[in-house]
Coordinates of C-alpha atoms and ligand atoms in Angstrom, one line a residue:
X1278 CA 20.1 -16.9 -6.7
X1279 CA 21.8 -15.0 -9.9
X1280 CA 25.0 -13.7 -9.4
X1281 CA 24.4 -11.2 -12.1
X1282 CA 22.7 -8.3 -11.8
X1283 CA 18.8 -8.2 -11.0
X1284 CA 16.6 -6.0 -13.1
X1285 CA 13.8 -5.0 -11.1
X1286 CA 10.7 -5.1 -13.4
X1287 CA 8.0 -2.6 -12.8
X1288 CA 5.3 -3.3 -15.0
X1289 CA 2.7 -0.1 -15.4
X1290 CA 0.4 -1.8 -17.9
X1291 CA -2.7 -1.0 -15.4
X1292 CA -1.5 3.0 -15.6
X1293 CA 0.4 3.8 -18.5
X1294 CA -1.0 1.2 -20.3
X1295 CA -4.6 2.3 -19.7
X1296 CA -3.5 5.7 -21.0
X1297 CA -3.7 3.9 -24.1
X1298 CA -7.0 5.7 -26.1
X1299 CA -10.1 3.0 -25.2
X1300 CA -8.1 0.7 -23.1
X1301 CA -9.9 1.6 -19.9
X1302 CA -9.8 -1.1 -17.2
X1303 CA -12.6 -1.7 -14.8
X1304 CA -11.9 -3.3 -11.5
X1305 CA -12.1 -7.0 -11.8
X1306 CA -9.9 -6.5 -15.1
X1307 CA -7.3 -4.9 -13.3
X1308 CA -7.4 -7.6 -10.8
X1309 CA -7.3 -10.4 -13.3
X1310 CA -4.2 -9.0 -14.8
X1311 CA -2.5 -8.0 -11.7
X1312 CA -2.9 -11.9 -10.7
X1313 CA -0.8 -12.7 -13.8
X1314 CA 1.7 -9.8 -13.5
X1315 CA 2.2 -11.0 -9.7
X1316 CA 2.6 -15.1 -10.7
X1317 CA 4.7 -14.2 -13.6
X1318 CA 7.2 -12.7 -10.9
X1319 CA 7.2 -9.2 -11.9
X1320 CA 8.2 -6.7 -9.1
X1321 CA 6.4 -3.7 -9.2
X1322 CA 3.3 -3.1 -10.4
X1323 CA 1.8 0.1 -10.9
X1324 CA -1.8 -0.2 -10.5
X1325 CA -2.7 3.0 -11.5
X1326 CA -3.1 7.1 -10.6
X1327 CA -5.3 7.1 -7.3
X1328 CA -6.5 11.0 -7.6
X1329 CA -7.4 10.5 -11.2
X1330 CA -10.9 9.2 -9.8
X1331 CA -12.4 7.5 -7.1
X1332 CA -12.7 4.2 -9.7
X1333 CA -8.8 4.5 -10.4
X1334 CA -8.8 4.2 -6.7
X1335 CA -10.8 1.4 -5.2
X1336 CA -9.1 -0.2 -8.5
X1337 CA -5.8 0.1 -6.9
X1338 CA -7.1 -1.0 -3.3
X1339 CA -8.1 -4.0 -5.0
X1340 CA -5.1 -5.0 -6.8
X1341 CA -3.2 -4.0 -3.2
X1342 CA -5.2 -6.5 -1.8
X1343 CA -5.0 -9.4 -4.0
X1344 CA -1.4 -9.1 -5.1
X1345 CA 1.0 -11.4 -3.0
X1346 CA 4.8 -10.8 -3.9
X1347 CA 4.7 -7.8 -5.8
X1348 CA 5.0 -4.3 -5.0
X1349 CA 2.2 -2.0 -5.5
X1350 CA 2.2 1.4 -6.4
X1351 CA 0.1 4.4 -7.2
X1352 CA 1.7 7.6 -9.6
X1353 CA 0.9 10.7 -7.8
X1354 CA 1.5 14.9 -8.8
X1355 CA 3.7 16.7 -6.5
X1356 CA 0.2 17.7 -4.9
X1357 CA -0.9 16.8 -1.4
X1358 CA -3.9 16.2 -2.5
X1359 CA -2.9 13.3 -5.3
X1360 CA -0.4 11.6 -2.7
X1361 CA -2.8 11.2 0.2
X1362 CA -4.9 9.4 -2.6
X1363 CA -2.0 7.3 -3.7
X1364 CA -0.9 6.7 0.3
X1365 CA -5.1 5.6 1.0
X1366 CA -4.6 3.2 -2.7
X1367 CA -1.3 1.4 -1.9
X1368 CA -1.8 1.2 2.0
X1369 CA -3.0 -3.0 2.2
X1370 CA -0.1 -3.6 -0.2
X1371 CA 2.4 -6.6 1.0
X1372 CA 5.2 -3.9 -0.4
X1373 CA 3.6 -0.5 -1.1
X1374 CA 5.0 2.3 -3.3
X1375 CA 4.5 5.8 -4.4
X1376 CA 5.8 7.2 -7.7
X1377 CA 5.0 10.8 -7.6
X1378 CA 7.0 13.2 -10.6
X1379 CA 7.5 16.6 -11.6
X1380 CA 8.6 17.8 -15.2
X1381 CA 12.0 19.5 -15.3
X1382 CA 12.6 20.0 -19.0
X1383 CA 12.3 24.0 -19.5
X1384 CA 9.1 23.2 -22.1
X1385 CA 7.2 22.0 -19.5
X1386 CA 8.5 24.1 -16.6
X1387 CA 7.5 27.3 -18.3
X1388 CA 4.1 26.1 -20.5
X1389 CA 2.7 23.6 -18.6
X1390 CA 3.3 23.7 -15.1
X1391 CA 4.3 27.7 -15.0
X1392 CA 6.9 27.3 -12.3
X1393 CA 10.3 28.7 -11.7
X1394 CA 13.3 26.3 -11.7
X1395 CA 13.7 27.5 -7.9
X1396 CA 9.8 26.2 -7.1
X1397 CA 9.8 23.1 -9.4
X1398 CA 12.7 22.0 -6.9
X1399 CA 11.1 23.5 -3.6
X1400 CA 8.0 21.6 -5.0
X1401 CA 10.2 18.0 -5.5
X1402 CA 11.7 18.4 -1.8
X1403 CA 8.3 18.8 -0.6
X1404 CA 6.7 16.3 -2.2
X1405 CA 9.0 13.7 -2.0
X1406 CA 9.5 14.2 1.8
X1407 CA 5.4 14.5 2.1
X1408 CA 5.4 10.7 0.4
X1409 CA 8.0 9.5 2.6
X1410 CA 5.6 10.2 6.0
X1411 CA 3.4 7.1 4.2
X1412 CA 5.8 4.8 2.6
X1413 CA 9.3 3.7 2.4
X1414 CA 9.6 3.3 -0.8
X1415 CA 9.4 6.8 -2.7
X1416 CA 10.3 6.2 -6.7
X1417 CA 10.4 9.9 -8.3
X1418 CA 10.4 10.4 -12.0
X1419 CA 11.4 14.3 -13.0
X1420 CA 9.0 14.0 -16.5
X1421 CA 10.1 14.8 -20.1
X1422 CA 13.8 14.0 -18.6
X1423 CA 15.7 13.9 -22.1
X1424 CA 14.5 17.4 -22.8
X1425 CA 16.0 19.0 -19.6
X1426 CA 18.9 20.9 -18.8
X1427 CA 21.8 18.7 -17.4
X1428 CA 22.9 21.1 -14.3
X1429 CA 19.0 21.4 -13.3
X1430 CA 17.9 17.4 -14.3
X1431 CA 21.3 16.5 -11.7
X1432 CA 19.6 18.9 -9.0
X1433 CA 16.3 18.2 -9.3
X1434 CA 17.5 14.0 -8.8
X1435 CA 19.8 15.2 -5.8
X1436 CA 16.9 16.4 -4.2
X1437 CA 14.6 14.3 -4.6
X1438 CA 17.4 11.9 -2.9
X1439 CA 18.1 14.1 -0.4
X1440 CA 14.6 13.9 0.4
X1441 CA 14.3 10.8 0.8
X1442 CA 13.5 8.8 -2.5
X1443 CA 14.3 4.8 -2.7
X1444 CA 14.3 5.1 -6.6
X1445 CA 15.1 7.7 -9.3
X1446 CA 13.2 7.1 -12.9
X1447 CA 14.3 8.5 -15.8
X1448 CA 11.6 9.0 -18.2
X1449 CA 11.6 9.8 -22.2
X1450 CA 8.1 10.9 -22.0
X1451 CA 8.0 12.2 -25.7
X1452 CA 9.9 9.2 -27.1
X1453 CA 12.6 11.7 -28.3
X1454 CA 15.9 10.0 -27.3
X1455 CA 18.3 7.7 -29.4
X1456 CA 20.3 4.7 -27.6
X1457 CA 23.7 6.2 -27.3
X1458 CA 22.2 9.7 -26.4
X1459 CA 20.1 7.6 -23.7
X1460 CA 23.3 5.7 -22.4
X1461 CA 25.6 8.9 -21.9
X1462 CA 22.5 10.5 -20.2
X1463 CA 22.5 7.9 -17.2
X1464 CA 26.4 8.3 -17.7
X1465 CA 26.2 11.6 -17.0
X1466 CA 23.7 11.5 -14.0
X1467 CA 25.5 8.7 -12.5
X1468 CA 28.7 10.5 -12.8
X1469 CA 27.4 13.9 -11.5
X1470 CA 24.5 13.6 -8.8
X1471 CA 26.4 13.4 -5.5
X1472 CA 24.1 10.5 -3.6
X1473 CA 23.3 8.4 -6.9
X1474 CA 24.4 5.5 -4.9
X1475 CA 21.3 6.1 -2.2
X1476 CA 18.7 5.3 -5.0
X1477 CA 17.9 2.6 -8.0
X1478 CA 18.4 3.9 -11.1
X1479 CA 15.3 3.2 -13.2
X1480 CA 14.5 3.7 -17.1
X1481 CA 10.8 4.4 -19.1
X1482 CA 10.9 4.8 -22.4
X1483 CA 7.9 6.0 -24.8
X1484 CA 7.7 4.4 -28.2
X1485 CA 7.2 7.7 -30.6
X1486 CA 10.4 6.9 -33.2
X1487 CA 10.1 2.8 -32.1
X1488 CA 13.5 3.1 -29.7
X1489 CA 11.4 2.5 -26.5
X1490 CA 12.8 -1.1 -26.0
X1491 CA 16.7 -0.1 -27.5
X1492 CA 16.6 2.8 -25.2
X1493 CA 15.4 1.4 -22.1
X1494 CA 18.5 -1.5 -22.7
X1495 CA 21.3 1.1 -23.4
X1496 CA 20.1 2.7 -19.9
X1497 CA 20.5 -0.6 -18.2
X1498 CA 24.3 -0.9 -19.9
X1499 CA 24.7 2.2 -18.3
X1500 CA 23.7 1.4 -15.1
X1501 CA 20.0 1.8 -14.3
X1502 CA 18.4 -1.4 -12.0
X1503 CA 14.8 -0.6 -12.7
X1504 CA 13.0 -0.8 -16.1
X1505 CA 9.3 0.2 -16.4
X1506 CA 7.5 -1.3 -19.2
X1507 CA 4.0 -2.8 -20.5
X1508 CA 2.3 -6.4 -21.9
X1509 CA 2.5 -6.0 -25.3
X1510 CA 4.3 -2.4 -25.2
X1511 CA 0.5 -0.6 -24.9
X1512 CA 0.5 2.4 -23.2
X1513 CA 0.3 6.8 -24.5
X1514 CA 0.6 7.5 -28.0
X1515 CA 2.7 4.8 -29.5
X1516 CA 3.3 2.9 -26.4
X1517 CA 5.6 2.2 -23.7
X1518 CA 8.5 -0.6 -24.3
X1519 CA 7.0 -3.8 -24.0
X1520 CA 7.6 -6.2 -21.2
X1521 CA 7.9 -9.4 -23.2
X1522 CA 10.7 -7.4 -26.0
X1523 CA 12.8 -6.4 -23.0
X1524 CA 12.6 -9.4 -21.1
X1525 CA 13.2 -11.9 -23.8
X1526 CA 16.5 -9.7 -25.1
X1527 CA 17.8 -10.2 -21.8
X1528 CA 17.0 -13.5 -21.7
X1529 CA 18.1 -14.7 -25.3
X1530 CA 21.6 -12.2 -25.5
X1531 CA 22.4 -13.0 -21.8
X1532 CA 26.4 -13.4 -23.4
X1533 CA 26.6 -9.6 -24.0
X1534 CA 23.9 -8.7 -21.0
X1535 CA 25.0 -10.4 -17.9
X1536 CA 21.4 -9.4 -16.2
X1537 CA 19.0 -12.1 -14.7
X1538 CA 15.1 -11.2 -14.4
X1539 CA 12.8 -13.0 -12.0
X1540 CA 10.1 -13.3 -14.5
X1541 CA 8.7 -16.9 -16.0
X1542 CA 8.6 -16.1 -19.3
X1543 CA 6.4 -18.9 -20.2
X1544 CA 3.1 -17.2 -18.6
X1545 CA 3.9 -14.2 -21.4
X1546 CA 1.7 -15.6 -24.2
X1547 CA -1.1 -15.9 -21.6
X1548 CA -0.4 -12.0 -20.6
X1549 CA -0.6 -11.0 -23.7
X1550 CA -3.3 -12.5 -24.5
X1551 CA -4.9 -11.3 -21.3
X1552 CA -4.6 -7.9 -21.9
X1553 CA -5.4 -7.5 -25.5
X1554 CA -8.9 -9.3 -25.0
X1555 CA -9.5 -7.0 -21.9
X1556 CA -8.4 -3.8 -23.8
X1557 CA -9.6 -4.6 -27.5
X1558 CA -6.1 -3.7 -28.4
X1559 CA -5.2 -6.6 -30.6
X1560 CA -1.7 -7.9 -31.2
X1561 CA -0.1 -6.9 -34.6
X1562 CA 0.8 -10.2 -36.6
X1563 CA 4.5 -9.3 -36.9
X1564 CA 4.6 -8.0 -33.5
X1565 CA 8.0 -9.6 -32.0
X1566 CA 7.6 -12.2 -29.3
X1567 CA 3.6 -12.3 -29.2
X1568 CA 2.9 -11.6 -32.9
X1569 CA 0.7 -14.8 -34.7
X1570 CA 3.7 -14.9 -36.8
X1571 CA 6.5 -14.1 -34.3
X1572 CA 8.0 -18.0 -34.8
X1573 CA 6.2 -19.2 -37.8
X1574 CA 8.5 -19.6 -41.0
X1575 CA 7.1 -19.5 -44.2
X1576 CA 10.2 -19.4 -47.1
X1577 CA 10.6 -23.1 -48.1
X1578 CA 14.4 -22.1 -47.4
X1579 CA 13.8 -21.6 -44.1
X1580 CA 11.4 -24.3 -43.2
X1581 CA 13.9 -26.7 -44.4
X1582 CA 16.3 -25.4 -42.4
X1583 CA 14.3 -25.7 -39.5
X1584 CA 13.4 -29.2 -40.7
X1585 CA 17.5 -29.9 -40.6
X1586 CA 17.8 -27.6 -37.6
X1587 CA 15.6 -25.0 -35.3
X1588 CA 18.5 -22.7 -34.0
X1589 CA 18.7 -21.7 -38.1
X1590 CA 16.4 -19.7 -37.8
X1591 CA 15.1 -19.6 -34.5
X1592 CA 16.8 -17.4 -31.7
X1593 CA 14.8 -18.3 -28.7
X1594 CA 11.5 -21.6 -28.7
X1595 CA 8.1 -20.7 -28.7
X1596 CA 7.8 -23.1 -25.5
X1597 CA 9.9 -20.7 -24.2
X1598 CA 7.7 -17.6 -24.0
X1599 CA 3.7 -19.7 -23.5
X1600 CA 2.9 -20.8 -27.2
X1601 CA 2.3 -24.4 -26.6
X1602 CA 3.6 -26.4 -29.4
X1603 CA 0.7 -29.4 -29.8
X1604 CA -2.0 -26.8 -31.3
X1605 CA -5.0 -29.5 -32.2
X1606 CA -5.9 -31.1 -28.9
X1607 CA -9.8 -31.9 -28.3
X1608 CA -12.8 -32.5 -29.9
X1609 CA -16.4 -33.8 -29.3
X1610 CA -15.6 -37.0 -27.3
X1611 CA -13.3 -35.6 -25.4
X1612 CA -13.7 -35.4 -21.2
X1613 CA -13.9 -33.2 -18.5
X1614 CA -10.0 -34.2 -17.6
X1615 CA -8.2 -33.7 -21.2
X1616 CA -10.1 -30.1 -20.7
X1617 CA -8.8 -29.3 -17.2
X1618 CA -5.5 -30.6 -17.9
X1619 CA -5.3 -28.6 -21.2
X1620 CA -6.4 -26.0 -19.5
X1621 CA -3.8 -25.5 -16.7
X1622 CA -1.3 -26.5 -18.8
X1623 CA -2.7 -23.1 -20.9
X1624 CA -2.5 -21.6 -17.5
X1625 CA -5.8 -21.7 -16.6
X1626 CA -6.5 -23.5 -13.2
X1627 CA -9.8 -23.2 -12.1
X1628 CA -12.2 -23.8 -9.7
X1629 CA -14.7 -26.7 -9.7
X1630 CA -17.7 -24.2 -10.5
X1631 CA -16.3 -22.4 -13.2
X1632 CA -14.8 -25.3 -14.5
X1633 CA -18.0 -26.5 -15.0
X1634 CA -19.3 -23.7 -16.7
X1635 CA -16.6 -23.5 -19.4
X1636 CA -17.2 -27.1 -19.7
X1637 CA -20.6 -26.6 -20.7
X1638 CA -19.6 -23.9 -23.3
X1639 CA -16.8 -26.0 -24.4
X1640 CA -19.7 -29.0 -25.0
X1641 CA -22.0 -26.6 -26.8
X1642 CA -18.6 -25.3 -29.2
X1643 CA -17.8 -28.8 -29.7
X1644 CA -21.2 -29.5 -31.6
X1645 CA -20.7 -27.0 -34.0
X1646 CA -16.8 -27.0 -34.4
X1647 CA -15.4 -30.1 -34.9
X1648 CA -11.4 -29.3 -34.1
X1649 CA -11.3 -27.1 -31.0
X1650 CA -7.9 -25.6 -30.8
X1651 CA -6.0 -23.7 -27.3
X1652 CA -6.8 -20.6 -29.0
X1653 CA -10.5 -21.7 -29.1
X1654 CA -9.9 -22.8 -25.2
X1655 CA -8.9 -19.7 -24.3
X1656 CA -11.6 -17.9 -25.7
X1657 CA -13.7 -20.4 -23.4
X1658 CA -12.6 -18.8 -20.0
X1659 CA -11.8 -15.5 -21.6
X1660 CA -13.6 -12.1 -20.7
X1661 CA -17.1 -12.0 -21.6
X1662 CA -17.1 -15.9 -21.7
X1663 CA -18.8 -16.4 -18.3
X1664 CA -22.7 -15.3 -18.2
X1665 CA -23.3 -16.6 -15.4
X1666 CA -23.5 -13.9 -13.1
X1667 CA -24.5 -10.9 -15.4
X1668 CA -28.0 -9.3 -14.8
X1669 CA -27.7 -9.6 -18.9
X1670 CA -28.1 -12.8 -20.7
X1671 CA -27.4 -13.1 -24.6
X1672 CA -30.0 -16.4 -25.2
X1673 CA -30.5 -16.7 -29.1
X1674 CA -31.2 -14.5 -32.0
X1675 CA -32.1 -14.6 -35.7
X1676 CA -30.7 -12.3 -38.8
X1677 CA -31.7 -11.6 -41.9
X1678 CA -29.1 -10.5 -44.1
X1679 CA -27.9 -10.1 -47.8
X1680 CA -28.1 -8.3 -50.9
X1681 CA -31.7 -8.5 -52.0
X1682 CA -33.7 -8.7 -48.5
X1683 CA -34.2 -6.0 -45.6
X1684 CA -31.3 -6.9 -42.9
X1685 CA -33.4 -7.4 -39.8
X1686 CA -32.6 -8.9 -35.9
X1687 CA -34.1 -10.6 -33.7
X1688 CA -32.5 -10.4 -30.4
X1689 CA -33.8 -12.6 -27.3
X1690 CA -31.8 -11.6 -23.5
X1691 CA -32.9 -12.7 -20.4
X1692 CA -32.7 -9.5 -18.0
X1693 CA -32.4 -9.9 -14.6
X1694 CA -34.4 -13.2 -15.0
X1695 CA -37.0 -12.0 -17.5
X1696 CA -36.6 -12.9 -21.0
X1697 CA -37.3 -10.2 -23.6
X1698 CA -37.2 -10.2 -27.5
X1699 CA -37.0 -7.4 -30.2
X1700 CA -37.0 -7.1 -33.5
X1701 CA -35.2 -4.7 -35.3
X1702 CA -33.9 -3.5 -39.1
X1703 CA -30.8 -1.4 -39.7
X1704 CA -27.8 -0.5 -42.1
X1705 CA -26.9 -4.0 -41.8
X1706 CA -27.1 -7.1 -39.6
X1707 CA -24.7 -5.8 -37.0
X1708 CA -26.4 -2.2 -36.9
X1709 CA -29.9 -4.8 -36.4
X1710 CA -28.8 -6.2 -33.6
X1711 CA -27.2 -4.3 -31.8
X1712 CA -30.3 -1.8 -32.4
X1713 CA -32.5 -4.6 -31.2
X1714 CA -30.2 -4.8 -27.5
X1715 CA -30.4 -1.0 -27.3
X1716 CA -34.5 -1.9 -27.7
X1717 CA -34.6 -4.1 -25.0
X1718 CA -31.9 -2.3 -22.8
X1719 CA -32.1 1.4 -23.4
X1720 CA -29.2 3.4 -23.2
X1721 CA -27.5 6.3 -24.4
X1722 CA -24.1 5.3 -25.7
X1723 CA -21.8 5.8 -29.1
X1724 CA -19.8 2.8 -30.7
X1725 CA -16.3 3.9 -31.3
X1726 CA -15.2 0.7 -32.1
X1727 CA -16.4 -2.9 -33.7
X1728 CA -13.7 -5.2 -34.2
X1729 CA -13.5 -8.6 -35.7
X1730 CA -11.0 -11.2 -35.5
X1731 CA -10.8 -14.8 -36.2
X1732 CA -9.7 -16.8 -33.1
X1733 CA -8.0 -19.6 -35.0
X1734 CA -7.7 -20.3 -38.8
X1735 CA -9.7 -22.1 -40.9
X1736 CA -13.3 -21.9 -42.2
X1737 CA -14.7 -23.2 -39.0
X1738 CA -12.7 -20.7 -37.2
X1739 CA -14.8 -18.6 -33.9
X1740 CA -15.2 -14.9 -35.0
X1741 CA -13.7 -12.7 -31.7
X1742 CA -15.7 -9.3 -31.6
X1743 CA -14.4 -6.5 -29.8
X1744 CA -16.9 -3.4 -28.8
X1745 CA -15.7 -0.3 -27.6
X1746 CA -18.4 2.2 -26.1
X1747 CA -18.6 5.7 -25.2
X1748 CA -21.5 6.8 -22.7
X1749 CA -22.3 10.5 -22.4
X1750 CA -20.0 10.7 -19.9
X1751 CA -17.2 10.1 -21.7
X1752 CA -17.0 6.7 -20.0
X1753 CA -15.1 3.7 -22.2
X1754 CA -15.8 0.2 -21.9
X1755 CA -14.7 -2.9 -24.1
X1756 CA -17.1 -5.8 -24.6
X1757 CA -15.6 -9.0 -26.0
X1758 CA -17.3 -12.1 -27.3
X1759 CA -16.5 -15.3 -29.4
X1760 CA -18.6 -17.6 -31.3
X1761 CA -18.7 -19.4 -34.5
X1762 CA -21.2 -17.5 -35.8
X1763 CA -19.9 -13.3 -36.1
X1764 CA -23.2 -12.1 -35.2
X1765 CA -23.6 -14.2 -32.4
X1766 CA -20.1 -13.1 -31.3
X1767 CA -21.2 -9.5 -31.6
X1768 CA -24.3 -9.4 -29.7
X1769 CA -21.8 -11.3 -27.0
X1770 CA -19.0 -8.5 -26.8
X1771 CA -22.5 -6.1 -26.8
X1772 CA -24.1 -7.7 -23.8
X1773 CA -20.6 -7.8 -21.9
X1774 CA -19.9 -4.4 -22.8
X1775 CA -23.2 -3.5 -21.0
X1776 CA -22.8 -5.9 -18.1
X1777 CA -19.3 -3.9 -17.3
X1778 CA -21.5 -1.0 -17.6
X1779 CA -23.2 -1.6 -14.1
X1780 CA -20.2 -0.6 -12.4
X1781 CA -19.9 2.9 -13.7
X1782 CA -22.4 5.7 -12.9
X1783 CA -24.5 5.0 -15.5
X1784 CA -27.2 2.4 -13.9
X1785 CA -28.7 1.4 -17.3
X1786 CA -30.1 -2.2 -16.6
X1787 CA -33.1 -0.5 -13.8
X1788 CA -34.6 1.0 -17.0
X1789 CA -35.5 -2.5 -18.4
X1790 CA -38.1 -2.9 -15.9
X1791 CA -40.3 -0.3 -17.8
X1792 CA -40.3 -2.2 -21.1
Ligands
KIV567 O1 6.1 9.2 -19.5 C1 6.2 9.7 -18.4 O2 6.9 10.7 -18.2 C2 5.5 9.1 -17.3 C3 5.9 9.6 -15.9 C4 4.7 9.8 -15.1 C5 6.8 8.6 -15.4 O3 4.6 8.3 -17.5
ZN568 ZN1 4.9 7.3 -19.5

């Protein structure tokens, strides 16, 4: 046990995060990541907004239920209605929470919600105190915070104390704030809200002019306990702070921030990693901490310093945050134990059947790759990888592509058991096949994204293709799928897009049976 100060991480990658445009979450994603928020030792984790729909909830229930040492928590309105939801979402957590807010800032006061000062804080009593009958722990957030009058932010936080909340969140919901503005703003609540000392100060900062992570630390120097943040800084507009930026400052300039975090930064790669495959948000190269070329050192000048010595030019290991440092492990003749030790040492421990079944795939990748890579690994037990149990079944297909010939697909799926080809032409051989799927499993939908990234480097290297559709219902799903060959990689992230389908309202797959 630290003798310096904990910060309590409260990681809201599964609710701000998602408000991220297309990074929808279904329910086994949610759980998935939740897993790895809850084993990395992160605190809190908010799993989402129950009211928003009955999805958002069940997805909640679910993480509630699988998470072992974390808190869980729902955001709620100052509504009844929204905090019964979040009550029913969090209510088989280990540690349940509710984070209901209000805004305060006179903007929002007078345009959005159309309240008087008097009723926004009539409103915070009640719904504070109306949380409280469910759950001890109450955090309240009074929204767009930096934009609000000092006297009425200090009242509207004495209240919500007085009312009974465990934590107080200061948010910069428009991403307005600077670091020293930020740092004499906790100042000046701590130094003028009467019961400060009842409640955990906590910070969330939004990413508009790139402060999020700065601001979010000069609230901790002044004194807040909590800060709420997201894998790989996703989240509204231009992001929340990032988890991994936050953690790893406190971590690496521990001389001038005496804080301790109970987070193992070595699972952060496989976060990372994790959420960008199950959001299609990729990872900017020069991202810090996660970025491909967060540690890699191109100047001759600096790689012979490194050569001579790493801490020139290298503030913190690789190691230390999940990249693994031996990059070219197995290969054709390699066995089923090299693959399960790499694996776990990857983070990936799994069961005997699904070990298996990445096995296989890893087998079949072999054959036509000779140097298979973690990266590649990964992409083995990543989402999508597994077919096993979809009522959709990519099994082969043929293109016909190029400059002087008509680009044509032929796409073969098995469909809940029943194999069924089509051939079809389009715009090109991507428009082909995916035509050809939409031919043998009709469905309405738009394609507002198709994304292609290499997995590793090289000219052997598996294509990664993200899909992002749009039913008429304004529903948003993500596909992902990796193969050596692009188009076989798209017509993968296709299929899994419409295996996640299944568990939205539109029931696609029953239509097959007429074809
Ligand atoms: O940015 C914001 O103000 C929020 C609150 C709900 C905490 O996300
Ligand atoms: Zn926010």
């Amino acid at each position: 046990m630290s003798d310096k100060d904990k910060i309590i991480i409260f990681d809201t990658t599964l609710r701000d995060g998602e408000q991220s445009p297309g990074a929808t979450m279904n329910i086994e994603e949610k759980v998935l990541i939740a897993e790895v928020l809850d084993n990395m030792g992160v605190d809190v984790i908010e799993a989402g907004f129950a009211a928003a729909s009955e999805g958002d909830l069940q997805a909640i229930q679910a993480v509630a239920k699988q998470v072992k040492k974390a808190s869980v928590c729902s955001l709620a309105r100052a509504i009844h209605s929204d905090i019964d939801a979040a009550a029913e979402a969090v209510k088989g957590a280990v540690n349940p929470r509710i984070h209901t807010f209000l805004a305060t800032s006179p903007l929002h006061m007078e345009h959005k919600l159309r309240m008087s000062p008097d009723e926004v804080i009539a409103a915070i009593r009640d719904s504070v105190s109306y949380a409280k009958k469910f759950v001890d722990d109450v955090d309240w957030s009074p929204e767009d915070a930096t934009r609000s009058e000092h006297d009425f932010l200090c009242k509207a936080i004495e209240t919500a104390i007085d009312a009974g909340a465990t934590t107080i969140n200061i948010p910069d919901t428009v991403g307005y704030t600077t670091p020293h503005e930020f740092y004499d703003l906790f100042t000046m609540i701590k130094n003028n809200v009467s019961n400060i000392d009842k409640a955990v100060l906590s910070v969330h900062c939004h990413n508009d002019l790139g402060l999020a992570v700065a601001n979010s630390l000069a609230a901790v120097e002044a004194g807040a306990r909590q800060v709420e943040c997201t894998i790989n800084g996703i989240g509204e507009r231009a992001g929340n702070a990032s988890l991994e930026e936050l953690v790893m400052t406190i971590k690496t300039r521990n001389d001038i921030m005496p804080y301790h975090v109970d987070i193992d930064t070595k699972q952060i790669m496989r976060a990372s990693r994790l959420v960008s495959n199950v959001t299609g948000l990729m990872v900017q190269n020069n991202k810090a901490i996660v970025g491909a070329n967060a540690f890699s050192h191109e100047s001759g000048i600096h790689q012979a310093g490194m050569l001579k010595n790493r801490d020139t030019y290298e503030i913190m290991t690789p190691e230390s945050v999940g990249w693994v440092k031996t990059n070219l492990i197995l290969g054709k003749h390699s066995g089923r134990a090299a693959f399960k030790d790499r694996l776990k040492e990857l983070g990936f421990d799994l069961g005997d059947n699904a070990l298996e079944i990445a096995f296989a795939r890893f087998k079949a990748l072999a054959d036509k790759k000779k140097k298979i890579y973690d990266d590649d690994l990964i992409s083995l037990v990543g989402d999508g990888a597994d077919q096993s149990n979809a009522r959709v079944k990519f099994v082969s297909m043929e293109v016909a592509c190029g400059s002087e010939v008509k680009n044509t697909a032929k796409v073969t799926l098995e469909v809940d058991g029943k194999q069924i080809s089509k051939t079809c032409s389009g715009d090109g051989p991507v428009d082909a096949t995916f035509k050809a799927i939409r031919k043998i499993v009709p469905h309405e939908v738009k394609l507002d994204l198709y994304q292609v990234g290499a997995v590793t480097q090289g000219i052997d290297a598996q294509a990664e293709v993200t899909v992002r559709l749009r039913t008429p219902k304004n529903v948003i799903i993500n596909g992902t799928g990796a193969d050596v060959d692009t188009m076989v990689a798209s017509a993968l992230a296709y299929v899994n897009a419409i295996n996640k389908l299944q568990n939205y309202e539109e029931k696609i797959i029953p239509q097959c049976a007429v074809i």
